[in-house]
Structures are given as C-alpha cells and as structure tokens.
Coordinates of C-alpha atoms in Angstrom, one line a residue:
M1 CA -0.2 0.0 -0.4
A2 CA 2.9 2.1 1.1
L3 CA 3.5 2.1 -3.1
A4 CA 4.8 6.1 -4.3
H5 CA 3.6 5.5 -7.1
Q6 CA -0.2 4.7 -6.9
E7 CA -2.8 6.0 -9.6
E8 CA -4.3 8.1 -8.6
A9 CA -8.6 6.1 -7.5
V10 CA -6.1 4.2 -5.4
R11 CA -3.9 7.7 -3.8
A12 CA -7.3 9.6 -3.1
K13 CA -9.1 6.0 -1.4
L14 CA -5.3 6.3 1.0
T15 CA -5.8 9.4 1.0
D16 CA -9.3 8.6 2.7
L17 CA -7.6 5.7 4.9
V18 CA -4.8 7.4 6.3
E19 CA -8.0 10.4 6.9
I20 CA -9.8 8.3 8.9
V21 CA -6.7 7.1 11.0
V22 CA -5.7 10.3 12.6
L23 CA -9.5 11.0 13.4
R24 CA -10.4 7.6 15.4
A25 CA -9.1 6.9 19.1
Y26 CA -5.4 6.1 18.5
R27 CA -5.0 2.2 18.4
C28 CA -2.0 -0.9 18.1
K29 CA 0.2 -0.4 15.6
D30 CA -2.1 3.1 13.8
R31 CA 1.6 4.7 12.9
E32 CA 2.3 2.7 10.5
Y33 CA 0.2 4.7 8.9
V34 CA 2.9 7.2 8.3
R35 CA 4.0 4.6 5.3
V36 CA 1.0 5.8 3.7
A37 CA 0.9 9.2 4.1
R38 CA 4.3 9.5 3.7
A39 CA 3.8 7.7 0.0
V40 CA 0.4 9.6 -0.5
D41 CA 1.7 13.2 0.6
S42 CA -0.1 15.6 -1.2
A43 CA -1.8 19.2 -0.1
D44 CA -5.4 17.8 -0.5
L45 CA -3.5 15.3 2.3
R46 CA -2.2 18.1 4.5
G47 CA -5.2 19.7 4.4
R48 CA -7.6 18.0 5.7
L49 CA -4.9 16.3 8.8
D50 CA -4.3 20.2 8.7
R51 CA -8.3 19.9 9.4
A52 CA -8.2 17.3 12.3
V53 CA -4.5 19.2 13.9
D54 CA -8.0 22.1 14.9
S55 CA -10.0 19.3 15.5
D56 CA -12.0 19.2 18.9
S57 CA -11.0 15.9 19.1
P58 CA -7.7 15.1 21.6
W59 CA -7.0 11.9 19.2
A60 CA -7.2 13.5 16.0
R61 CA -5.3 16.3 16.9
C62 CA -2.3 14.9 18.0
H63 CA -2.0 11.9 15.4
A64 CA -2.6 14.5 12.4
G65 CA 0.2 16.5 14.0
Y66 CA 2.4 13.4 14.6
V67 CA 1.8 12.6 11.5
L68 CA 2.1 16.0 9.8
W69 CA 5.7 16.3 11.7
L70 CA 6.7 13.3 10.2
L71 CA 5.5 14.4 6.5
D72 CA 8.0 18.1 7.5
R73 CA 11.0 15.3 8.1
P74 CA 11.0 12.2 5.5
G75 CA 14.4 11.5 7.1
V76 CA 13.2 11.4 10.5
P77 CA 12.4 7.2 11.3
N78 CA 9.5 6.0 12.7
T79 CA 9.7 4.7 15.8
P80 CA 7.9 4.5 18.9
H81 CA 11.1 5.9 20.2
V82 CA 10.8 8.8 18.0
W83 CA 6.3 9.2 18.6
R84 CA 7.0 8.9 22.8
A85 CA 9.1 11.7 22.6
W86 CA 7.0 13.1 19.8
V87 CA 4.4 13.1 22.1
A88 CA 6.0 14.2 25.3
G89 CA 7.0 16.7 24.1
K90 CA 3.6 18.1 23.4
A91 CA 2.4 17.4 26.7
A92 CA 5.7 19.1 28.1
A93 CA 5.1 22.9 25.3
L94 CA 1.2 22.4 26.1
M95 CA 2.2 23.0 30.3

C-alpha cells in the first residue's frame, strides 16, 4: 500500500484511509500509517491533516500533528521511540 507511484483512484482511497486513522482514537500500530501518508503526501492530505489538528478531538490533534511533523521530516524514522518522544514533547509544550 505504501508505494510512491499509485493510480489516482488508489491514492485517493489511501488518503481517505490516512484521514480515517488520524480521526479515530489511537490504536496499536496506527503510527504505521505514516508510511502510507508519506507515499501519498499531497496538498489534499496535508489540508485534511491540518483540519484534524484543529479538531475538537485530542486524539485527532495528536495523531494528525505527528503525521504532519513526520511528513515535514522525511529522514526521521517512524519508530516507537520517535512517537513517544514526540508525544512527550507535545505534552510538555502544553503545560
């Protein structure tokens, strides 16, 4: 699924999938969708993620923010350590 060269219809469905994942409560392995987000990165996806960052849902704000942060940093690996460090940094910044 996380191939960079997908047909437009497939890219649209994968973009929908990434949006669905970031809008729901975080589940184990959700951060794996960053690979898909990186493969289908676009203005449309970033717009959806920006809207999720501004949503009323703390889950959506956190998860979408993380995905956007990683999209801006393609060299940063998507590891549990990076996720925990990002979440801890966001929590500290909110206090």
